[in-house]
Amino acid sequence: MRICRFDGNRFGLVQGDEVRDVTAAFASLPQHAYPFPRTDLMIENLATLRPAIEAAARDVKPVALASLTLQSPIANPGKIVAAPVNYKKHLDEARGDAEIHHQNAVGEIQRVGLFLKATSSVVGCGEGVAMRHADRRNDHEIELAVVIGKAADRVGYDEALDYVAGYCIGLDMTIRGPEERSLRKSLDTFTVLGPYFVTADEIQDPAGLDLELTVDGEKRQVANTRDLILDVKTLISWASSFYTLHPGDVILTGTPEGVGPVLPGNTIRATISRIGTMDVKVRELPPR
Ligand code: MN
């Protein structure tokens, strides 16, 4: 199943390039009063939501996916876990380019560990990326985004995929510079998730997905998730050895070689096989 969020918190069932509005099905989600849970309710209740979504879709006329303004399909991720430099060729690239490493030692992921991005940085592809420091180098990073489906606390490698609800395309937008990653990668709009959420049953094995990113038609990043240094199972197992992963938590699995700058006016096109394609416009945030 493919689920999108669009046009101010409407929800859609995506079938090919068409969408059926199934917002009515979401009324069945549990109602919460303050303090709110830190999980994503859609993901946490996916098993019961799925038949309701299918039922709601039956009586609805489809509209074109391309006609909608897509928001992040995961509305309330509790945390965004991200893998630094998790493809060998990107490690070589980062170590060889002073504009990427900025005198920071580029360590291997096994030594450096994982980092967190602010959840306030999350947008959908229809909302675009807004540059606040356009005088600095702002890079694209395409990544497979893994959405956790149930609480994962110290899970083993072999069982790790049982904890996955599904997948999206992720953009881990980044200002290059000497500061901590959490600062340079947490600007508003710097985590793009989309175009929609694909449930795990549609992607049996997340190893072997093709990734491609272009900027205004120019090919920048072409890779395959089989070349991840730490694969999806290892990332889940390792992350959950430090903290519990909750439904709706997102793991950005790292970007391959070919990172490069974007400028206001550019359009990023990101594609991952078995998921889809999303176009993301880059703009400069106007002064206050
Ligand atoms: Mn990244």
PDB file of C-alpha atoms and ligand atoms in Angstrom:
ATOM      1  CA  MET A   1       0.000   0.000   0.000  1.00  0.00           C
ATOM      2  CA  ARG A   2       1.101   3.527  -0.809  1.00  0.00           C
ATOM      3  CA  ILE A   3      -0.168   6.391   1.331  1.00  0.00           C
ATOM      4  CA  CYS A   4       0.343  10.099   0.751  1.00  0.00           C
ATOM      5  CA  ARG A   5      -0.495  13.214   2.761  1.00  0.00           C
ATOM      6  CA  PHE A   6      -1.456  16.268   0.752  1.00  0.00           C
ATOM      7  CA  ASP A   7      -3.097  19.691   0.544  1.00  0.00           C
ATOM      8  CA  GLY A   8      -3.229  20.429   4.287  1.00  0.00           C
ATOM      9  CA  ASN A   9      -3.532  17.053   6.032  1.00  0.00           C
ATOM     10  CA  ARG A  10      -5.613  15.067   3.608  1.00  0.00           C
ATOM     11  CA  PHE A  11      -4.594  11.447   3.134  1.00  0.00           C
ATOM     12  CA  GLY A  12      -4.590   9.513  -0.100  1.00  0.00           C
ATOM     13  CA  LEU A  13      -4.241   5.950  -1.325  1.00  0.00           C
ATOM     14  CA  VAL A  14      -1.780   6.076  -4.220  1.00  0.00           C
ATOM     15  CA  GLN A  15      -2.353   3.695  -7.116  1.00  0.00           C
ATOM     16  CA  GLY A  16       0.000   4.296 -10.018  1.00  0.00           C
ATOM     17  CA  ASP A  17      -0.164   8.005 -10.811  1.00  0.00           C
ATOM     18  CA  GLU A  18      -3.603   8.396  -9.252  1.00  0.00           C
ATOM     19  CA  VAL A  19      -4.745   9.116  -5.703  1.00  0.00           C
ATOM     20  CA  ARG A  20      -7.995   8.385  -3.918  1.00  0.00           C
ATOM     21  CA  ASP A  21      -8.787  10.613  -0.939  1.00  0.00           C
ATOM     22  CA  VAL A  22      -9.161   8.324   2.088  1.00  0.00           C
ATOM     23  CA  THR A  23      -9.041  10.993   4.797  1.00  0.00           C
ATOM     24  CA  ALA A  24     -12.313   9.626   6.229  1.00  0.00           C
ATOM     25  CA  ALA A  25     -10.518   6.428   7.275  1.00  0.00           C
ATOM     26  CA  PHE A  26      -8.220   8.415   9.550  1.00  0.00           C
ATOM     27  CA  ALA A  27     -11.144   9.356  11.810  1.00  0.00           C
ATOM     28  CA  SER A  28     -10.781   5.853  13.273  1.00  0.00           C
ATOM     29  CA  LEU A  29      -7.367   6.709  14.750  1.00  0.00           C
ATOM     30  CA  PRO A  30      -7.319   6.995  18.559  1.00  0.00           C
ATOM     31  CA  GLN A  31      -8.013  10.500  19.848  1.00  0.00           C
ATOM     32  CA  HIS A  32      -5.434  11.827  22.283  1.00  0.00           C
ATOM     33  CA  ALA A  33      -5.453  14.661  24.787  1.00  0.00           C
ATOM     34  CA  TYR A  34      -2.366  16.473  26.035  1.00  0.00           C
ATOM     35  CA  PRO A  35       0.300  15.249  26.568  1.00  0.00           C
ATOM     36  CA  PHE A  36       0.427  13.691  23.106  1.00  0.00           C
ATOM     37  CA  PRO A  37       2.294  10.488  22.315  1.00  0.00           C
ATOM     38  CA  ARG A  38       5.638  10.870  20.565  1.00  0.00           C
ATOM     39  CA  THR A  39       4.791   8.164  18.055  1.00  0.00           C
ATOM     40  CA  ASP A  40       3.237   8.586  14.631  1.00  0.00           C
ATOM     41  CA  LEU A  41      -0.377   7.474  14.948  1.00  0.00           C
ATOM     42  CA  MET A  42      -0.785   6.432  11.305  1.00  0.00           C
ATOM     43  CA  ILE A  43       2.209   4.138  11.503  1.00  0.00           C
ATOM     44  CA  GLU A  44       1.385   2.842  14.966  1.00  0.00           C
ATOM     45  CA  ASN A  45      -2.145   1.897  13.861  1.00  0.00           C
ATOM     46  CA  LEU A  46      -1.362   0.804  10.318  1.00  0.00           C
ATOM     47  CA  ALA A  47      -2.708  -2.733  10.725  1.00  0.00           C
ATOM     48  CA  THR A  48      -6.200  -1.537  11.645  1.00  0.00           C
ATOM     49  CA  LEU A  49      -6.042   1.464   9.343  1.00  0.00           C
ATOM     50  CA  ARG A  50      -5.317  -0.545   6.182  1.00  0.00           C
ATOM     51  CA  PRO A  51      -8.773  -2.149   5.800  1.00  0.00           C
ATOM     52  CA  ALA A  52     -10.393   1.214   6.600  1.00  0.00           C
ATOM     53  CA  ILE A  53      -8.296   2.884   3.893  1.00  0.00           C
ATOM     54  CA  GLU A  54      -9.242   0.203   1.367  1.00  0.00           C
ATOM     55  CA  ALA A  55     -12.922   0.609   2.229  1.00  0.00           C
ATOM     56  CA  ALA A  56     -12.776   4.401   2.019  1.00  0.00           C
ATOM     57  CA  ALA A  57     -11.085   4.236  -1.386  1.00  0.00           C
ATOM     58  CA  ARG A  58     -13.906   2.252  -2.972  1.00  0.00           C
ATOM     59  CA  ASP A  59     -16.359   5.113  -3.378  1.00  0.00           C
ATOM     60  CA  VAL A  60     -13.914   7.841  -4.298  1.00  0.00           C
ATOM     61  CA  LYS A  61     -12.968   9.129  -7.725  1.00  0.00           C
ATOM     62  CA  PRO A  62      -9.223   9.288  -8.305  1.00  0.00           C
ATOM     63  CA  VAL A  63      -7.291  12.484  -8.945  1.00  0.00           C
ATOM     64  CA  ALA A  64      -3.857  12.832 -10.504  1.00  0.00           C
ATOM     65  CA  LEU A  65      -0.982  12.479  -8.042  1.00  0.00           C
ATOM     66  CA  ALA A  66       0.808  15.246  -9.923  1.00  0.00           C
ATOM     67  CA  SER A  67      -2.018  17.689  -9.141  1.00  0.00           C
ATOM     68  CA  LEU A  68      -1.472  17.469  -5.349  1.00  0.00           C
ATOM     69  CA  THR A  69       0.891  19.347  -3.044  1.00  0.00           C
ATOM     70  CA  LEU A  70       2.546  16.503  -1.185  1.00  0.00           C
ATOM     71  CA  GLN A  71       3.448  16.825   2.500  1.00  0.00           C
ATOM     72  CA  SER A  72       5.639  14.415   4.450  1.00  0.00           C
ATOM     73  CA  PRO A  73       3.729  11.110   4.529  1.00  0.00           C
ATOM     74  CA  ILE A  74       4.960  10.652   8.097  1.00  0.00           C
ATOM     75  CA  ALA A  75       3.342  13.530   9.964  1.00  0.00           C
ATOM     76  CA  ASN A  76       4.845  13.020  13.427  1.00  0.00           C
ATOM     77  CA  PRO A  77       8.134  11.152  13.429  1.00  0.00           C
ATOM     78  CA  GLY A  78       9.446  10.930  16.986  1.00  0.00           C
ATOM     79  CA  LYS A  79      13.040  11.068  15.849  1.00  0.00           C
ATOM     80  CA  ILE A  80      15.058  11.157  12.668  1.00  0.00           C
ATOM     81  CA  VAL A  81      18.058   8.879  13.009  1.00  0.00           C
ATOM     82  CA  ALA A  82      20.677   9.387  10.324  1.00  0.00           C
ATOM     83  CA  ALA A  83      23.730   7.479   9.154  1.00  0.00           C
ATOM     84  CA  PRO A  84      26.808   9.537   8.262  1.00  0.00           C
ATOM     85  CA  VAL A  85      28.933   8.445   5.304  1.00  0.00           C
ATOM     86  CA  ASN A  86      27.494   4.965   4.811  1.00  0.00           C
ATOM     87  CA  TYR A  87      28.683   4.261   1.253  1.00  0.00           C
ATOM     88  CA  LYS A  88      32.371   3.513   0.626  1.00  0.00           C
ATOM     89  CA  LYS A  89      32.666   5.700  -2.480  1.00  0.00           C
ATOM     90  CA  HIS A  90      31.089   8.627  -0.612  1.00  0.00           C
ATOM     91  CA  LEU A  91      33.628   8.121   2.199  1.00  0.00           C
ATOM     92  CA  ASP A  92      36.444   8.399  -0.355  1.00  0.00           C
ATOM     93  CA  GLU A  93      34.762  11.437  -1.919  1.00  0.00           C
ATOM     94  CA  ALA A  94      34.282  13.185   1.451  1.00  0.00           C
ATOM     95  CA  ARG A  95      37.856  12.557   2.538  1.00  0.00           C
ATOM     96  CA  GLY A  96      39.212  13.850  -0.769  1.00  0.00           C
ATOM     97  CA  ASP A  97      37.241  17.123  -0.937  1.00  0.00           C
ATOM     98  CA  ALA A  98      38.013  19.923   1.545  1.00  0.00           C
ATOM     99  CA  GLU A  99      34.722  21.610   0.652  1.00  0.00           C
ATOM    100  CA  ILE A 100      32.935  18.546   2.021  1.00  0.00           C
ATOM    101  CA  HIS A 101      35.041  17.628   5.068  1.00  0.00           C
ATOM    102  CA  HIS A 102      36.035  21.178   6.256  1.00  0.00           C
ATOM    103  CA  GLN A 103      38.917  19.787   8.320  1.00  0.00           C
ATOM    104  CA  ASN A 104      36.502  17.503  10.188  1.00  0.00           C
ATOM    105  CA  ALA A 105      37.945  14.012  10.358  1.00  0.00           C
ATOM    106  CA  VAL A 106      35.672  11.869   8.204  1.00  0.00           C
ATOM    107  CA  GLY A 107      35.581   8.685  10.262  1.00  0.00           C
ATOM    108  CA  GLU A 108      34.095   5.364   9.358  1.00  0.00           C
ATOM    109  CA  ILE A 109      30.495   4.965  10.444  1.00  0.00           C
ATOM    110  CA  GLN A 110      31.384   2.059  12.721  1.00  0.00           C
ATOM    111  CA  ARG A 111      33.496   4.501  14.740  1.00  0.00           C
ATOM    112  CA  VAL A 112      31.490   7.731  14.329  1.00  0.00           C
ATOM    113  CA  GLY A 113      28.068   6.268  15.080  1.00  0.00           C
ATOM    114  CA  LEU A 114      24.698   7.735  14.161  1.00  0.00           C
ATOM    115  CA  PHE A 115      23.320  11.246  14.557  1.00  0.00           C
ATOM    116  CA  LEU A 116      19.870  12.832  14.954  1.00  0.00           C
ATOM    117  CA  LYS A 117      18.153  15.476  12.846  1.00  0.00           C
ATOM    118  CA  ALA A 118      15.469  17.744  14.303  1.00  0.00           C
ATOM    119  CA  THR A 119      11.957  16.560  13.474  1.00  0.00           C
ATOM    120  CA  SER A 120      11.071  20.197  12.719  1.00  0.00           C
ATOM    121  CA  SER A 121      13.210  19.869   9.573  1.00  0.00           C
ATOM    122  CA  VAL A 122      10.740  17.445   7.959  1.00  0.00           C
ATOM    123  CA  VAL A 123       8.703  18.450   4.912  1.00  0.00           C
ATOM    124  CA  GLY A 124       7.136  16.744   1.931  1.00  0.00           C
ATOM    125  CA  CYS A 125       8.364  17.091  -1.618  1.00  0.00           C
ATOM    126  CA  GLY A 126       5.586  19.526  -2.521  1.00  0.00           C
ATOM    127  CA  GLU A 127       6.806  21.986   0.104  1.00  0.00           C
ATOM    128  CA  GLY A 128      10.325  22.302  -1.279  1.00  0.00           C
ATOM    129  CA  VAL A 129      13.633  23.212   0.321  1.00  0.00           C
ATOM    130  CA  ALA A 130      14.215  26.754   1.638  1.00  0.00           C
ATOM    131  CA  MET A 131      17.823  27.904   1.928  1.00  0.00           C
ATOM    132  CA  ARG A 132      18.562  30.209   4.880  1.00  0.00           C
ATOM    133  CA  HIS A 133      22.292  30.430   4.267  1.00  0.00           C
ATOM    134  CA  ALA A 134      22.430  30.639   0.496  1.00  0.00           C
ATOM    135  CA  ASP A 135      25.941  32.106   0.671  1.00  0.00           C
ATOM    136  CA  ARG A 136      27.187  28.736   1.914  1.00  0.00           C
ATOM    137  CA  ARG A 137      27.364  25.413   0.122  1.00  0.00           C
ATOM    138  CA  ASN A 138      24.015  23.596   0.464  1.00  0.00           C
ATOM    139  CA  ASP A 139      24.180  19.991  -0.741  1.00  0.00           C
ATOM    140  CA  HIS A 140      21.683  17.345  -1.782  1.00  0.00           C
ATOM    141  CA  GLU A 141      21.896  13.846  -0.309  1.00  0.00           C
ATOM    142  CA  ILE A 142      19.496  11.170  -1.555  1.00  0.00           C
ATOM    143  CA  GLU A 143      18.897   8.395   0.964  1.00  0.00           C
ATOM    144  CA  LEU A 144      16.600   5.447   1.481  1.00  0.00           C
ATOM    145  CA  ALA A 145      14.342   6.365   4.420  1.00  0.00           C
ATOM    146  CA  VAL A 146      13.215   3.474   6.631  1.00  0.00           C
ATOM    147  CA  VAL A 147      10.086   3.965   8.752  1.00  0.00           C
ATOM    148  CA  ILE A 148       9.942   1.945  11.966  1.00  0.00           C
ATOM    149  CA  GLY A 149       6.613   0.158  12.583  1.00  0.00           C
ATOM    150  CA  LYS A 150       6.774  -1.066  16.171  1.00  0.00           C
ATOM    151  CA  ALA A 151       8.883  -0.451  19.262  1.00  0.00           C
ATOM    152  CA  ALA A 152      12.367  -1.794  18.606  1.00  0.00           C
ATOM    153  CA  ASP A 153      14.552  -2.168  21.691  1.00  0.00           C
ATOM    154  CA  ARG A 154      17.859  -4.018  21.217  1.00  0.00           C
ATOM    155  CA  VAL A 155      16.668  -6.076  18.261  1.00  0.00           C
ATOM    156  CA  GLY A 156      18.894  -8.591  16.540  1.00  0.00           C
ATOM    157  CA  TYR A 157      20.126  -8.428  12.965  1.00  0.00           C
ATOM    158  CA  ASP A 158      18.017 -11.307  11.681  1.00  0.00           C
ATOM    159  CA  GLU A 159      14.729  -9.967  13.091  1.00  0.00           C
ATOM    160  CA  ALA A 160      15.381  -6.302  12.237  1.00  0.00           C
ATOM    161  CA  LEU A 161      13.164  -6.088   9.138  1.00  0.00           C
ATOM    162  CA  ASP A 162      10.183  -7.277  11.228  1.00  0.00           C
ATOM    163  CA  TYR A 163      10.267  -3.791  12.786  1.00  0.00           C
ATOM    164  CA  VAL A 164       9.971  -1.912   9.496  1.00  0.00           C
ATOM    165  CA  ALA A 165       6.603  -0.393   8.558  1.00  0.00           C
ATOM    166  CA  GLY A 166       7.791   0.795   5.164  1.00  0.00           C
ATOM    167  CA  TYR A 167       9.919   3.149   3.160  1.00  0.00           C
ATOM    168  CA  CYS A 168      10.117   6.581   1.546  1.00  0.00           C
ATOM    169  CA  ILE A 169      12.653   8.518  -0.424  1.00  0.00           C
ATOM    170  CA  GLY A 170      14.633  10.838   1.834  1.00  0.00           C
ATOM    171  CA  LEU A 171      16.654  13.957   1.139  1.00  0.00           C
ATOM    172  CA  ASP A 172      19.159  14.780   3.876  1.00  0.00           C
ATOM    173  CA  MET A 173      19.872  18.380   2.899  1.00  0.00           C
ATOM    174  CA  THR A 174      23.136  19.653   4.311  1.00  0.00           C
ATOM    175  CA  ILE A 175      25.110  22.841   4.733  1.00  0.00           C
ATOM    176  CA  ARG A 176      28.815  22.016   4.373  1.00  0.00           C
ATOM    177  CA  GLY A 177      30.951  23.480   7.124  1.00  0.00           C
ATOM    178  CA  PRO A 178      32.739  22.812  10.375  1.00  0.00           C
ATOM    179  CA  GLU A 179      29.703  22.736  12.695  1.00  0.00           C
ATOM    180  CA  GLU A 180      28.064  19.631  14.165  1.00  0.00           C
ATOM    181  CA  ARG A 181      25.961  17.677  11.708  1.00  0.00           C
ATOM    182  CA  SER A 182      22.820  18.137  13.817  1.00  0.00           C
ATOM    183  CA  LEU A 183      23.033  21.900  13.236  1.00  0.00           C
ATOM    184  CA  ARG A 184      23.961  21.855   9.546  1.00  0.00           C
ATOM    185  CA  LYS A 185      21.271  19.326   8.649  1.00  0.00           C
ATOM    186  CA  SER A 186      18.340  20.433  10.823  1.00  0.00           C
ATOM    187  CA  LEU A 187      17.251  23.631   9.117  1.00  0.00           C
ATOM    188  CA  ASP A 188      13.510  23.847   8.448  1.00  0.00           C
ATOM    189  CA  THR A 189      12.781  21.902   5.219  1.00  0.00           C
ATOM    190  CA  PHE A 190      16.150  20.084   5.287  1.00  0.00           C
ATOM    191  CA  THR A 191      14.611  16.630   5.676  1.00  0.00           C
ATOM    192  CA  VAL A 192      12.381  15.864   2.706  1.00  0.00           C
ATOM    193  CA  LEU A 193      10.331  12.647   2.913  1.00  0.00           C
ATOM    194  CA  GLY A 194       8.234  11.447   0.030  1.00  0.00           C
ATOM    195  CA  PRO A 195       6.690  11.281  -2.361  1.00  0.00           C
ATOM    196  CA  TYR A 196       4.508   8.897  -0.303  1.00  0.00           C
ATOM    197  CA  PHE A 197       4.903   6.058   2.175  1.00  0.00           C
ATOM    198  CA  VAL A 198       5.305   2.541   0.758  1.00  0.00           C
ATOM    199  CA  THR A 199       4.451  -0.307   3.139  1.00  0.00           C
ATOM    200  CA  ALA A 200       7.114  -2.932   3.738  1.00  0.00           C
ATOM    201  CA  ASP A 201       5.164  -5.753   2.062  1.00  0.00           C
ATOM    202  CA  GLU A 202       5.831  -4.035  -1.291  1.00  0.00           C
ATOM    203  CA  ILE A 203       9.607  -4.095  -0.732  1.00  0.00           C
ATOM    204  CA  GLN A 204      10.652  -7.466   0.617  1.00  0.00           C
ATOM    205  CA  ASP A 205      14.342  -6.618   0.689  1.00  0.00           C
ATOM    206  CA  PRO A 206      15.643  -3.034   0.966  1.00  0.00           C
ATOM    207  CA  ALA A 207      19.071  -4.150  -0.299  1.00  0.00           C
ATOM    208  CA  GLY A 208      19.170  -3.835  -4.053  1.00  0.00           C
ATOM    209  CA  LEU A 209      17.220  -0.608  -4.635  1.00  0.00           C
ATOM    210  CA  ASP A 210      18.517   1.783  -7.287  1.00  0.00           C
ATOM    211  CA  LEU A 211      18.884   5.427  -6.250  1.00  0.00           C
ATOM    212  CA  GLU A 212      19.206   8.319  -8.678  1.00  0.00           C
ATOM    213  CA  LEU A 213      19.274  12.063  -8.113  1.00  0.00           C
ATOM    214  CA  THR A 214      19.368  14.784 -10.746  1.00  0.00           C
ATOM    215  CA  VAL A 215      19.484  18.573 -10.428  1.00  0.00           C
ATOM    216  CA  ASP A 216      17.745  20.392 -13.289  1.00  0.00           C
ATOM    217  CA  GLY A 217      18.183  17.210 -15.331  1.00  0.00           C
ATOM    218  CA  GLU A 218      21.905  16.841 -14.607  1.00  0.00           C
ATOM    219  CA  LYS A 219      22.723  13.413 -13.175  1.00  0.00           C
ATOM    220  CA  ARG A 220      24.500  13.736  -9.804  1.00  0.00           C
ATOM    221  CA  GLN A 221      23.997  10.592  -7.720  1.00  0.00           C
ATOM    222  CA  VAL A 222      23.508   7.061  -9.077  1.00  0.00           C
ATOM    223  CA  ALA A 223      23.904   4.114  -6.712  1.00  0.00           C
ATOM    224  CA  ASN A 224      22.316   1.026  -5.242  1.00  0.00           C
ATOM    225  CA  THR A 225      21.502   0.212  -1.618  1.00  0.00           C
ATOM    226  CA  ARG A 226      23.481  -3.025  -1.930  1.00  0.00           C
ATOM    227  CA  ASP A 227      26.573  -0.820  -1.565  1.00  0.00           C
ATOM    228  CA  LEU A 228      25.622   0.436   1.906  1.00  0.00           C
ATOM    229  CA  ILE A 229      28.496  -0.097   4.373  1.00  0.00           C
ATOM    230  CA  LEU A 230      25.986  -0.857   7.161  1.00  0.00           C
ATOM    231  CA  ASP A 231      22.823  -2.342   5.687  1.00  0.00           C
ATOM    232  CA  VAL A 232      19.283  -1.610   6.855  1.00  0.00           C
ATOM    233  CA  LYS A 233      19.191  -4.563   9.258  1.00  0.00           C
ATOM    234  CA  THR A 234      22.485  -3.525  10.853  1.00  0.00           C
ATOM    235  CA  LEU A 235      21.337   0.097  11.197  1.00  0.00           C
ATOM    236  CA  ILE A 236      18.130  -0.940  12.979  1.00  0.00           C
ATOM    237  CA  SER A 237      19.911  -3.397  15.237  1.00  0.00           C
ATOM    238  CA  TRP A 238      22.690  -0.947  16.057  1.00  0.00           C
ATOM    239  CA  ALA A 239      20.449   2.102  16.597  1.00  0.00           C
ATOM    240  CA  SER A 240      18.127   0.083  18.841  1.00  0.00           C
ATOM    241  CA  SER A 241      21.075  -0.933  20.984  1.00  0.00           C
ATOM    242  CA  PHE A 242      21.309   2.741  22.030  1.00  0.00           C
ATOM    243  CA  TYR A 243      17.674   3.832  22.147  1.00  0.00           C
ATOM    244  CA  THR A 244      14.249   2.367  21.549  1.00  0.00           C
ATOM    245  CA  LEU A 245      12.943   3.055  18.070  1.00  0.00           C
ATOM    246  CA  HIS A 246       9.241   3.877  18.078  1.00  0.00           C
ATOM    247  CA  PRO A 247       6.512   3.654  15.437  1.00  0.00           C
ATOM    248  CA  GLY A 248       7.081   6.469  12.960  1.00  0.00           C
ATOM    249  CA  ASP A 249      10.753   6.963  13.768  1.00  0.00           C
ATOM    250  CA  VAL A 250      12.694   7.381  10.533  1.00  0.00           C
ATOM    251  CA  ILE A 251      16.167   6.102   9.730  1.00  0.00           C
ATOM    252  CA  LEU A 252      17.974   7.925   6.934  1.00  0.00           C
ATOM    253  CA  THR A 253      20.385   5.260   5.767  1.00  0.00           C
ATOM    254  CA  GLY A 254      23.134   7.476   4.330  1.00  0.00           C
ATOM    255  CA  THR A 255      23.928   8.959   0.955  1.00  0.00           C
ATOM    256  CA  PRO A 256      26.109   7.583  -1.845  1.00  0.00           C
ATOM    257  CA  GLU A 257      28.781   9.403  -3.804  1.00  0.00           C
ATOM    258  CA  GLY A 258      27.948  12.326  -6.049  1.00  0.00           C
ATOM    259  CA  VAL A 259      26.807  14.872  -3.452  1.00  0.00           C
ATOM    260  CA  GLY A 260      26.902  18.421  -4.700  1.00  0.00           C
ATOM    261  CA  PRO A 261      25.522  21.906  -4.242  1.00  0.00           C
ATOM    262  CA  VAL A 262      22.082  23.215  -5.111  1.00  0.00           C
ATOM    263  CA  LEU A 263      21.059  26.815  -5.753  1.00  0.00           C
ATOM    264  CA  PRO A 264      17.762  28.681  -5.450  1.00  0.00           C
ATOM    265  CA  GLY A 265      15.682  27.894  -8.519  1.00  0.00           C
ATOM    266  CA  ASN A 266      17.014  24.361  -8.920  1.00  0.00           C
ATOM    267  CA  THR A 267      14.714  21.357  -9.030  1.00  0.00           C
ATOM    268  CA  ILE A 268      15.969  18.149  -7.439  1.00  0.00           C
ATOM    269  CA  ARG A 269      14.508  14.934  -8.864  1.00  0.00           C
ATOM    270  CA  ALA A 270      15.029  11.918  -6.600  1.00  0.00           C
ATOM    271  CA  THR A 271      14.129   8.366  -7.621  1.00  0.00           C
ATOM    272  CA  ILE A 272      14.355   5.074  -5.750  1.00  0.00           C
ATOM    273  CA  SER A 273      13.284   1.905  -7.513  1.00  0.00           C
ATOM    274  CA  ARG A 274      10.114   0.224  -6.161  1.00  0.00           C
ATOM    275  CA  ILE A 275       9.194   3.503  -4.427  1.00  0.00           C
ATOM    276  CA  GLY A 276       8.913   6.241  -7.042  1.00  0.00           C
ATOM    277  CA  THR A 277      10.130   9.689  -8.001  1.00  0.00           C
ATOM    278  CA  MET A 278       9.787  13.075  -6.350  1.00  0.00           C
ATOM    279  CA  ASP A 279      10.566  16.563  -7.568  1.00  0.00           C
ATOM    280  CA  VAL A 280      11.708  19.078  -4.962  1.00  0.00           C
ATOM    281  CA  LYS A 281      12.099  22.781  -5.692  1.00  0.00           C
ATOM    282  CA  VAL A 282      14.850  24.771  -4.004  1.00  0.00           C
ATOM    283  CA  ARG A 283      14.273  28.406  -3.026  1.00  0.00           C
ATOM    284  CA  GLU A 284      15.927  31.033  -0.901  1.00  0.00           C
ATOM    285  CA  LEU A 285      14.052  31.993   2.263  1.00  0.00           C
ATOM    286  CA  PRO A 286      13.269  35.706   1.973  1.00  0.00           C
ATOM    287  CA  PRO A 287      14.566  37.976   4.752  1.00  0.00           C
ATOM    288  CA  ARG A 288      12.283  38.539   7.734  1.00  0.00           C
TER     289      ARG A 288
HETATM  290 MN    MN B   1      23.164  12.017   4.894  1.00  0.00          MN
END
